[in-house]
Coordinates of C-alpha atoms and ligand atoms in Angstrom, one line a residue:
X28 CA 64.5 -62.8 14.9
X29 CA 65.1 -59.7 13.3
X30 CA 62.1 -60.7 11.0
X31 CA 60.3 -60.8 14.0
X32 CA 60.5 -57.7 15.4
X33 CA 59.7 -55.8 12.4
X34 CA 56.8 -58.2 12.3
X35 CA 55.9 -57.3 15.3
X36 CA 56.9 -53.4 14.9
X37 CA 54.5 -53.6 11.8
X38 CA 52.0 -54.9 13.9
X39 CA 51.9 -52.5 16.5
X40 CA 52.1 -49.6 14.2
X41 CA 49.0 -51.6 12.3
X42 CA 47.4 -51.2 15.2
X43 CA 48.4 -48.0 16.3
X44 CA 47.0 -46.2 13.1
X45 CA 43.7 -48.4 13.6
X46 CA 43.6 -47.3 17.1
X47 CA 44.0 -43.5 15.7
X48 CA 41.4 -44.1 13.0
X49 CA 38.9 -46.2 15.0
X50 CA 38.8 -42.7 17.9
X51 CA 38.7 -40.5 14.7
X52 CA 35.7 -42.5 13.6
X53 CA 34.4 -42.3 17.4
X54 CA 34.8 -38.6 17.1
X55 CA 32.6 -38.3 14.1
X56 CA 30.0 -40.4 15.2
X57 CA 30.2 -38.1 18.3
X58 CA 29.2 -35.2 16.0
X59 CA 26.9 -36.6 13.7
X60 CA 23.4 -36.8 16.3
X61 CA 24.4 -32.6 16.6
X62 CA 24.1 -32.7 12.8
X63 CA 21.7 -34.7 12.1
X64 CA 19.4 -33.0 15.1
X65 CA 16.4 -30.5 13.7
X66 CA 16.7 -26.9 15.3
X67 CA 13.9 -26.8 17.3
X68 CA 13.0 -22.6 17.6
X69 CA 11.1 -21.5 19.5
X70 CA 9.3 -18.9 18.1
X71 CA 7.1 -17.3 20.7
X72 CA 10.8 -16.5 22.5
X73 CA 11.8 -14.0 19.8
X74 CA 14.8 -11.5 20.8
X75 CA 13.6 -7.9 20.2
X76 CA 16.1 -7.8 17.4
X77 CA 14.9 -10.7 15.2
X78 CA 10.9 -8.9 15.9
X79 CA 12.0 -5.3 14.6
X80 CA 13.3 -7.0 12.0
X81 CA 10.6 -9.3 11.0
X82 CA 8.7 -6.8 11.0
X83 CA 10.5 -3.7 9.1
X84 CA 8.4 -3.3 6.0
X85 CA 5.1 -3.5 7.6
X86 CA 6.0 -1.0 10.1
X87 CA 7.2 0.7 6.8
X88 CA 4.0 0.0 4.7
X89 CA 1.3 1.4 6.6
X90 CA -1.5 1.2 4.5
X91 CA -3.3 -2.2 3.1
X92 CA -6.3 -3.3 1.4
X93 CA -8.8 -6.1 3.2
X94 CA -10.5 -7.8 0.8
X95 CA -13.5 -10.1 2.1
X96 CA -14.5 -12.1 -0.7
X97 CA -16.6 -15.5 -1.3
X98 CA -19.9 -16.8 -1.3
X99 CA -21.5 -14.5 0.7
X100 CA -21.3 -12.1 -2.8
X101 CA -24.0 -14.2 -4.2
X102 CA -26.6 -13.6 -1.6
X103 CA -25.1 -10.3 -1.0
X104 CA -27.2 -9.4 2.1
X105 CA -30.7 -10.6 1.0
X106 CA -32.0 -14.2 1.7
X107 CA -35.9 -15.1 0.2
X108 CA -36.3 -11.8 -1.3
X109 CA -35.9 -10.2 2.8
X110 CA -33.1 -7.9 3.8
X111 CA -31.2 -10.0 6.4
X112 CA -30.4 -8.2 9.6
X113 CA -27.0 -7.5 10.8
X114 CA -24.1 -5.3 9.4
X115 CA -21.7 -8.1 8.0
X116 CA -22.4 -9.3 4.8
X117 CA -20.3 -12.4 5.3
X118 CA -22.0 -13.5 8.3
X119 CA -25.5 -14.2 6.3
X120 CA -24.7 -17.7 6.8
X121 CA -25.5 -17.6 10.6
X122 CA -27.7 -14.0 10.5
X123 CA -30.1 -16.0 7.9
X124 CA -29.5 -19.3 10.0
X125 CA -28.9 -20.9 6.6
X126 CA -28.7 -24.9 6.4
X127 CA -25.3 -26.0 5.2
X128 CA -26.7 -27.7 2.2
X129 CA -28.8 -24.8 1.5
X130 CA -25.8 -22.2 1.6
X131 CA -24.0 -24.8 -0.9
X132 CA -26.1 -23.6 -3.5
X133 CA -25.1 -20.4 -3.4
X134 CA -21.1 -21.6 -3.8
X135 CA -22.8 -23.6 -6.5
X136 CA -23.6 -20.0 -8.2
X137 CA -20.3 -18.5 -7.8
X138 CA -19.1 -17.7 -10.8
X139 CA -17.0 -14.3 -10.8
X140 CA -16.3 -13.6 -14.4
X141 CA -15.2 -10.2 -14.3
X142 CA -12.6 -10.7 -11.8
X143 CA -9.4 -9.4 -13.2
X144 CA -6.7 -10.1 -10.4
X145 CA -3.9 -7.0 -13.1
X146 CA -7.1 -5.0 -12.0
X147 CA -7.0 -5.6 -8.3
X148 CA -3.4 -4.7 -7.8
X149 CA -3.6 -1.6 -10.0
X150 CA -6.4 -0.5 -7.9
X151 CA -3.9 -1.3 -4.9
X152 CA -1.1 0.4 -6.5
X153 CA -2.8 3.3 -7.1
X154 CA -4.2 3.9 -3.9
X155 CA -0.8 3.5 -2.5
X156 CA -1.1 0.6 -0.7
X157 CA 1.8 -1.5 -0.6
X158 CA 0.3 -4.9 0.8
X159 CA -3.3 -6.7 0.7
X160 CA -5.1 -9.5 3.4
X161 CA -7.3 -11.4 1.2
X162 CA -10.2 -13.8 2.9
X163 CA -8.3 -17.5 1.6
X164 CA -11.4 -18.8 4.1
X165 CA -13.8 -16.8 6.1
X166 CA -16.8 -18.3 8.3
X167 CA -18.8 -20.2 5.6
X168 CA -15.4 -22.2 5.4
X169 CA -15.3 -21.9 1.6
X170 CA -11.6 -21.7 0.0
X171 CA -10.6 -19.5 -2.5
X172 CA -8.0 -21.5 -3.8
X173 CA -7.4 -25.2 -5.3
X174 CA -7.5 -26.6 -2.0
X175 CA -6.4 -30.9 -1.6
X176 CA -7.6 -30.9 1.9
X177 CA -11.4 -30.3 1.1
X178 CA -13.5 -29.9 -2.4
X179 CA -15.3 -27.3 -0.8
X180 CA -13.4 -24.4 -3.0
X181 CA -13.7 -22.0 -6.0
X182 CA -12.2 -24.5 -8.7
X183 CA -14.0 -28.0 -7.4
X184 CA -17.2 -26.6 -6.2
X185 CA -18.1 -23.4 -7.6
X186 CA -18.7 -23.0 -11.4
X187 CA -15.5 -20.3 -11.6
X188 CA -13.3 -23.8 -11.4
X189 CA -10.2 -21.1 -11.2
X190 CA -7.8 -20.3 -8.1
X191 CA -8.3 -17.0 -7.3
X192 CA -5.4 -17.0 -5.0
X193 CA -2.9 -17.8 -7.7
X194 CA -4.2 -15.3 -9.6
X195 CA -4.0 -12.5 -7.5
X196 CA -0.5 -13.5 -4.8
X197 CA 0.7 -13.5 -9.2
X198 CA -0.7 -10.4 -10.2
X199 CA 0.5 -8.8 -6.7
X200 CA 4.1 -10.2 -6.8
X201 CA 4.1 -8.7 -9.9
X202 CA 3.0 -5.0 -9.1
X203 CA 5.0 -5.4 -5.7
X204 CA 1.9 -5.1 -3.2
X205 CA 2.9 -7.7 -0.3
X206 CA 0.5 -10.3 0.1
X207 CA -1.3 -11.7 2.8
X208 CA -4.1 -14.2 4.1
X209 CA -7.1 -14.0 6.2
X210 CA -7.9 -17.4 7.9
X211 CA -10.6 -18.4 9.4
X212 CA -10.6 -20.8 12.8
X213 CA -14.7 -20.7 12.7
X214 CA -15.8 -23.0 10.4
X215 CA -19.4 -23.4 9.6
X216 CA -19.3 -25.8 6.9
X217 CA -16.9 -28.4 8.7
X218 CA -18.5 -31.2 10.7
X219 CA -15.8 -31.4 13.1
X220 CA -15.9 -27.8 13.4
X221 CA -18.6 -25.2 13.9
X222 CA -21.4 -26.8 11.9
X223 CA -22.8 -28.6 15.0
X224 CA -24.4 -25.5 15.8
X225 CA -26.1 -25.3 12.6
X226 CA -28.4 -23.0 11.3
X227 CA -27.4 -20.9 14.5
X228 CA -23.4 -21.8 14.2
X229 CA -22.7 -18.5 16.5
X230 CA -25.0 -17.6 19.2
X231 CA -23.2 -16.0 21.4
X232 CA -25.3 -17.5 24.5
X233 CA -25.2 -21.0 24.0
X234 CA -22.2 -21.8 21.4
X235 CA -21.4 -25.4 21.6
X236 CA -17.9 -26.8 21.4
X237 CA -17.2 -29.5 19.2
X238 CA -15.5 -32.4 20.4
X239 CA -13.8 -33.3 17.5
X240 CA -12.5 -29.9 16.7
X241 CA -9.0 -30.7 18.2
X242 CA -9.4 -33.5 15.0
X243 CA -10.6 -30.7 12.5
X244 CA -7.6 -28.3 13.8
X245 CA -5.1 -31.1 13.0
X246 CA -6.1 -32.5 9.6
X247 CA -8.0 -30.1 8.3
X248 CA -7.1 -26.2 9.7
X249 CA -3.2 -27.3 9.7
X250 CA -3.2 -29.2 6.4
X251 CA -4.5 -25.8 4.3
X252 CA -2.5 -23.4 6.0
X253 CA 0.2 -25.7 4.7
X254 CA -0.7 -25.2 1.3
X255 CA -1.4 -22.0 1.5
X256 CA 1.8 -20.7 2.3
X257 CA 3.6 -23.5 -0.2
X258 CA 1.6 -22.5 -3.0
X259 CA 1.1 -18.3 -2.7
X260 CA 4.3 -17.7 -0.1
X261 CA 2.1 -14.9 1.6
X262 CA 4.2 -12.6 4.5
X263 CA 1.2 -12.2 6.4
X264 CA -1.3 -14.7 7.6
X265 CA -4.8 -13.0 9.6
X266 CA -6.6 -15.4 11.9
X267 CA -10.2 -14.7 12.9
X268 CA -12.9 -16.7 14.9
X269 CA -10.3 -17.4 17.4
X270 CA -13.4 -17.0 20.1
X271 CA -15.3 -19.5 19.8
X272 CA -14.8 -22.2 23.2
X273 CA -13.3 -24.8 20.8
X274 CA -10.4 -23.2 20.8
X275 CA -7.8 -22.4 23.6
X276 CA -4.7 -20.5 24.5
X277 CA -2.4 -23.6 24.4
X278 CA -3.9 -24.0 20.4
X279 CA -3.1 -21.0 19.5
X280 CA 0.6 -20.7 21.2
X281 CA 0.9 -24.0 18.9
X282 CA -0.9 -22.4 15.8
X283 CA 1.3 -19.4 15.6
X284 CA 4.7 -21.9 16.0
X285 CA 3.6 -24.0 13.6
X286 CA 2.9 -21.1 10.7
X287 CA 6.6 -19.4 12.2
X288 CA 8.0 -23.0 11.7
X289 CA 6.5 -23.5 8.1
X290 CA 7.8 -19.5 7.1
X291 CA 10.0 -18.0 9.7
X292 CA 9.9 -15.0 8.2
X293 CA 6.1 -14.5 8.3
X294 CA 3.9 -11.8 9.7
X295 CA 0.8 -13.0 12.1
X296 CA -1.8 -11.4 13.7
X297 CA -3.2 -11.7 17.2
X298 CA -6.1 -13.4 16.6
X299 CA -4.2 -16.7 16.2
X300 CA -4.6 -16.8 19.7
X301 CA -7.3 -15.6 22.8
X302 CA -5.4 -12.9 23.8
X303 CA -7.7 -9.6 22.3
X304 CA -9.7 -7.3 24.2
X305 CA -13.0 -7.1 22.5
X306 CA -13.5 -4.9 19.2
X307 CA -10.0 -2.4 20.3
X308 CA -8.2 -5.2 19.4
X309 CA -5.0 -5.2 22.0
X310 CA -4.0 -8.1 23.9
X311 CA -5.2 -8.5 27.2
X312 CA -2.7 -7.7 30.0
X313 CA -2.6 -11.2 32.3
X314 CA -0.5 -13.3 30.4
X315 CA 1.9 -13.6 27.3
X316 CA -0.4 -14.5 24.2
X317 CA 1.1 -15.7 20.6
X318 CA 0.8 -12.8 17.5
X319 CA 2.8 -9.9 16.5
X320 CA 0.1 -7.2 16.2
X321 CA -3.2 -6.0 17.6
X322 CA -6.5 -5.6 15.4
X323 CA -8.2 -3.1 16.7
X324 CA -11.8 -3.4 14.0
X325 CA -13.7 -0.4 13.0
X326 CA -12.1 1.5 15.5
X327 CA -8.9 3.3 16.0
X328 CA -6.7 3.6 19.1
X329 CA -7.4 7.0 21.1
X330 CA -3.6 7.3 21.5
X331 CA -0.4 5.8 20.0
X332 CA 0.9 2.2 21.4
X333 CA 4.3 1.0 22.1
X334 CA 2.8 -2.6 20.7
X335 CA 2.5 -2.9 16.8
X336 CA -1.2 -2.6 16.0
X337 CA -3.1 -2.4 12.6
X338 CA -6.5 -1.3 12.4
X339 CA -8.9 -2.6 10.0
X340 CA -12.1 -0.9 8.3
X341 CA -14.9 -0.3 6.1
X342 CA -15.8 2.2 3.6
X343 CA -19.5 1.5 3.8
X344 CA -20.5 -0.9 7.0
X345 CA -19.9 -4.3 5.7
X346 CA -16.9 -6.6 5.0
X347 CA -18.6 -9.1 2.8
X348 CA -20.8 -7.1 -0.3
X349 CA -24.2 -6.3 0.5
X350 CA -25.7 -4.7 -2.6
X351 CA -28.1 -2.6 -0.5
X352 CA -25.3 -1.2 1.9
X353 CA -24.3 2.3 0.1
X354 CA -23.5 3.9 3.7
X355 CA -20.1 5.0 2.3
X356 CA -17.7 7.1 4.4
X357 CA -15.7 10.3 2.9
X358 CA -12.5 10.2 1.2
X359 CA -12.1 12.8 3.4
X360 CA -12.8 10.9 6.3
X361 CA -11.2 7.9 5.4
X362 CA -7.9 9.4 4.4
X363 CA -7.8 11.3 7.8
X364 CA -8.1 8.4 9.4
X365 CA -4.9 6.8 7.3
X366 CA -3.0 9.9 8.7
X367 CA -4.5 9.7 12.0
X368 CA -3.5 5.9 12.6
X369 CA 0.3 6.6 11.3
X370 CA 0.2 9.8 13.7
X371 CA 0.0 7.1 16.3
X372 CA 2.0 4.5 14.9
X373 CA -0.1 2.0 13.7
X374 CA -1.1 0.5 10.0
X375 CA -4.5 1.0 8.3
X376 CA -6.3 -2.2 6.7
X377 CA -8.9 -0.6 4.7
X378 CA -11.1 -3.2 3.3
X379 CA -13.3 -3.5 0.0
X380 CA -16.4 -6.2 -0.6
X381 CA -16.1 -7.0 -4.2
X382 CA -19.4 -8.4 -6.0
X383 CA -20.0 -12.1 -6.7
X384 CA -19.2 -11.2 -10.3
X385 CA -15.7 -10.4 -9.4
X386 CA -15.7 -6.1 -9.7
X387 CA -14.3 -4.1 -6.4
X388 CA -17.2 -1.5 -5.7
X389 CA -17.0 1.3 -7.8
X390 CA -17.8 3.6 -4.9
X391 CA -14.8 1.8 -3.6
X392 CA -12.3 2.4 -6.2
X393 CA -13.4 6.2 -6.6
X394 CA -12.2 6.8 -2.8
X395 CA -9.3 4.4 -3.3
X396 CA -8.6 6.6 -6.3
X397 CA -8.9 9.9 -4.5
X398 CA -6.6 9.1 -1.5
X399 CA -4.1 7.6 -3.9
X400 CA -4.2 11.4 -5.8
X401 CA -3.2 12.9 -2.0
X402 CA -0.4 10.1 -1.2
X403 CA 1.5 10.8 -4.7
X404 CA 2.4 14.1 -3.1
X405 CA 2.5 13.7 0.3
X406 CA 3.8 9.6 1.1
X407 CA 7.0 10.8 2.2
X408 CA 4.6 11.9 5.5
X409 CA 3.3 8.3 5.9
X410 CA 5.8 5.3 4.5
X411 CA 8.6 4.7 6.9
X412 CA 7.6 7.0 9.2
X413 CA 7.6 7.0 13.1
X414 CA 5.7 8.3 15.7
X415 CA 7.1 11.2 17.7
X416 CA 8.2 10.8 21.1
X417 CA 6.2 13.1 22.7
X418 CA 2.7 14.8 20.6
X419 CA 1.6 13.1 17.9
X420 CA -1.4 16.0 17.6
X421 CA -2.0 19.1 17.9
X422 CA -5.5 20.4 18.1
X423 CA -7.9 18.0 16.5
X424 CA -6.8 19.0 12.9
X425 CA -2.8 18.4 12.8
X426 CA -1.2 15.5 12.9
X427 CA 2.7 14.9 13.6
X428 CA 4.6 12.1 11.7
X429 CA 8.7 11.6 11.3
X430 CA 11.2 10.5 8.9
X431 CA 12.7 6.9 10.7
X432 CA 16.0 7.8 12.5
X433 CA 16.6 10.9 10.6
X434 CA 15.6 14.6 11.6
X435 CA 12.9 15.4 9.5
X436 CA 9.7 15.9 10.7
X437 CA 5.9 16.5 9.1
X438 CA 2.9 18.4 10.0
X439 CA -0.2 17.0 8.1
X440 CA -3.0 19.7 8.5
X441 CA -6.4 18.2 8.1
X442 CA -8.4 21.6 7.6
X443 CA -7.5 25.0 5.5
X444 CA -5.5 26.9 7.8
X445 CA -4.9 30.9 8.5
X446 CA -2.2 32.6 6.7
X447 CA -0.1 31.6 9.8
X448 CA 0.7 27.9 11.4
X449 CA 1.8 28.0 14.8
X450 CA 3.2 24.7 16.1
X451 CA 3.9 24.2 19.8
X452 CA 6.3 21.2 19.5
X453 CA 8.3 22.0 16.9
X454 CA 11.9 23.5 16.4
X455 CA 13.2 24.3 12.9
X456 CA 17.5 23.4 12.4
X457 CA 18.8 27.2 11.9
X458 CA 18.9 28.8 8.7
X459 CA 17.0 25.6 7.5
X460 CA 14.2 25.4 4.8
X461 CA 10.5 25.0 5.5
X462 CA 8.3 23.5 2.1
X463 CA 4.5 22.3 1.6
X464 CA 5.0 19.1 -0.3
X465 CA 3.6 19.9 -3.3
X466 CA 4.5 23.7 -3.5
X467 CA 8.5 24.4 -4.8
X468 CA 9.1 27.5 -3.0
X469 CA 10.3 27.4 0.7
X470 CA 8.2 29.2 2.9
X471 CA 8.8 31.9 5.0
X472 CA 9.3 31.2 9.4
X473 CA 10.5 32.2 12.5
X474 CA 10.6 30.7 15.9
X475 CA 10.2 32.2 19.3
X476 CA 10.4 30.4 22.8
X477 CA 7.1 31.4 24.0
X478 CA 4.8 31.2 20.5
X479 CA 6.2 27.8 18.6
X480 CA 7.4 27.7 15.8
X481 CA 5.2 30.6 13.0
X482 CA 4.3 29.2 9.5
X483 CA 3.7 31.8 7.2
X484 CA 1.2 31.1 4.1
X485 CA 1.4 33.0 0.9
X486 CA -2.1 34.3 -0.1
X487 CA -1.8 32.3 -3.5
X488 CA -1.3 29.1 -1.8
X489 CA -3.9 29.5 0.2
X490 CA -6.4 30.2 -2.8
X491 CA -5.4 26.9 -3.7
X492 CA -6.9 25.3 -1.5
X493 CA -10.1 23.8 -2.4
X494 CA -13.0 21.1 -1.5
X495 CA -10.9 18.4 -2.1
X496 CA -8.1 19.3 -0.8
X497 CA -8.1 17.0 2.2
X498 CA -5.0 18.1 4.0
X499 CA -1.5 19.5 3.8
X500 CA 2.1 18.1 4.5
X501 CA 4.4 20.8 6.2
X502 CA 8.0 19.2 6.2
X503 CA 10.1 21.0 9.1
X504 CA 14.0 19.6 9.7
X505 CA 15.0 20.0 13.0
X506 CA 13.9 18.9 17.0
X507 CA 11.1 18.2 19.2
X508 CA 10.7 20.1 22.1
Ligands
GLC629 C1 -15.1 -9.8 12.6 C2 -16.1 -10.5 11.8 C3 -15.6 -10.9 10.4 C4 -14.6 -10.0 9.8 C5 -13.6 -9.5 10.8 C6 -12.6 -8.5 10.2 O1 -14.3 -10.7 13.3 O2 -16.6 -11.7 12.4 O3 -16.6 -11.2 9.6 O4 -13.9 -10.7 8.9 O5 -14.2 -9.0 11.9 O6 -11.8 -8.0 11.2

């Protein structure tokens, strides 16, 4: 009997620590699915948070170098010994109305052997610009990199047989310029894509839609992107073409998750989807598009945003090279325009059209050069700046930039000034210490209600000024008013 019940009292306790193990089992399976379940973000809900931080160093950076670069160098703006119309070298494609197979010969002659990617970012570096936006694809739909989607790039069509893009996101990481990809939606080359409208792929009347472009967006378009941020980890990818009627709003909401999905921490432009206002670039106002900056192109905004916005630009008036294009803006000009845009908030893409043999412009270089000479002295008035809260001008000539969350404040003076520099908006900490970056000795100030705040030049610093001195950084602590 007795045998029994402890029998039976080992059975129940048996099944007691079953019971216990089989709900402890249940409770586990219970949490596995949450496990095993893929976060699905969505990345066109971003908190404001997460954006400002995203997008720190660019809002930092400022200043960038475009680079168009491809076939289009070969031709370089002249097709059967005639000067081809339009401004954009890169366009010859459709301003030439050039066959597909009759534009492959000119990849077929691509060959830049002079290209020196240690050379690029040098150039970069010393023009003080801290990331770059390379064309990976432009129109003509050729690649710059070893692309397994398509032979239709530099190393298994054109004679070069390199990646460029390995060589340069390398040489870049290296020299610490962020780097970044231009992308192309319009593609002229790709059957499924724009090439139906061949040898006119982008009249702006009549543009056909192809049908199977929703085809060339998912196993072509989607395929490279996803090598190109695999292989050359870019923080910034630049989509253009987004116009054309192949592509809609609800493709480009998808476009930009899928690029956030595949980096999170990436940068994208608004291009990616239809949201931009013609040539200024900002998103129209009707309804919530997909990108994290405006592109306002060859143009910058008449006043400052409270939207992130870069704007890009030529030195001459072409993208792609065009041998016979030497209408070259001013240092001057071009550097007043860098001061301008941070004045207002925004970043400056200034872009160079390097030569099918691989060399940046020298014309290019010798103004890249020359701003670079004026930022070594005076980047503390454009990197990780803000804009004020109130005038970011004064007069046509004086800009107004800020140290980020920290009381400092500068006056960039585009044009040799009096002996005096009054400033309306301005009011100097007590006892505190007004400089010229670039000049040791403070200079001498007072303040009044009713003038502003009264800058007083030495004589000998004003000698100093010369032809290309293109402007001066006053560095004032203390309050707006
Ligand atoms: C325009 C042009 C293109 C160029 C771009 C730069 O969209 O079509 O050639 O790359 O501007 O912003």
């Amino acid at each position: 009997m007795a045998g029994k019940i402890i029998n039976l009292k080992l059975i129940s306790l048996s099944f007691l620590i079953l019971l216990v193990l089989f709900m402890n089992a249940c409770k586990s399976d219970k949490k596995k699915p949450e496990k095993a379940k893929i976060e699905i973000v969505n990345y066109l809900e971003e908190s404001k948070e997460s954006f400002d931080q995203r997008m720190e160093w660019w809002r930092d950076d400022r200043f960038g170098m475009f680079i168009h670069w491809g076939v289009y160098a070969v031709p370089a703006g002249i097709y059967n010994n005639k000067e081809v119309k339009g401004d954009n070298g890169e366009w010859i494609m459709n301003n030439a109305q050039i066959p597909v197979k009759e534009y492959e010969k000119f990849a077929k002659q691509f060959d830049p052997v002079k290209f020196d990617a240690n050379e690029w970012a040098k150039t970069m570096k010393d023009a003080g610009m801290k990331y770059v936006v390379i064309t990976s694809k432009h129109h003509d739909g050729f690649g710059l990199w070893d692309s397994k989607v398509s032979d239709y790039d530099v190393v298994d069509f054109a004679p070069y047989g390199k990646d460029i893009l390995k060589a340069l996101s390398k040489a870049c990481k290296e020299q610490g310029i962020k780097f970044g990809l231009y992308y192309s939606i319009i593609d002229w080359h790709h059957p499924e894509a724009q090439s139906i409208n061949a040898p006119n792929y982008n009249d702006w009347e009549d543009l056909k839609a192809n049908p199977k472009f929703p085809s060339y967006l998912e196993n072509y378009m989607k395929p490279q992107l996803k090598e190109l941020i695999k292989n050359y980890d870019p923080e910034i990818i630049w989509f253009d073409g987004e116009w054309i009627p192949d592509f809609t709003h609800e493709q480009g909401l998808e476009l930009y998750q899928y690029v956030r999905s595949l980096k999170p921490s990436i940068i994208i432009n608004n291009r990616v989807d239809k949201g931009r206002s013609g040539m200024q670039g900002m998103n129209k106002g009707d309804k919530k598009y997909a990108g994290d900056f405006g592109t306002p192109e060859q143009e910058i905004l008449k006043t400052s945003s409270t939207l992130d916005w870069e704007s890009c630009m030529t030195m001459n008036d072409t993208w792609g090279y065009k041998k016979n294009d030497h209408n070259w803006k001013s240092a001057q000009d071009l550097l007043h325009n860098l001061i301008d845009v941070t004045a207002k908030g925004g970043n400056y893409l200034l872009n160079v059209g390097p030569t099918a043999e691989g060399l940046i412009p020298a014309p290019s270089v010798e103004r890249l050069n020359q701003i670079g000479q004026w930022l070594k002295i005076n980047s503390k008035a454009i990197y990780g700046t803000e804009k004020l809260q109130n005038n970011y001008k004064q007069g046509d000539k004086i800009r107004f930039t800020k140290e980020k969350g920290s009381p400092i404040y500068f006056a960039i003076v585009m044009e040799k000034p009096d002996r005096t520099i009054i400033l309306k908006n301005l009011k100097p900490k007590k006892d505190s210490k007004i400089t010229l970056l670039g000049y040791e000795n403070p200079l001498e100030w007072s303040f009044d209600k009713k003038e502003g705040l009264i800058i007083i030049l030495p004589s000998k610093v004003l000698q100093t000024w010369s032809k290309d001195t293109y402007a001066w950084t006053f560095k004032i602590t203390g309050d707006e008013i």
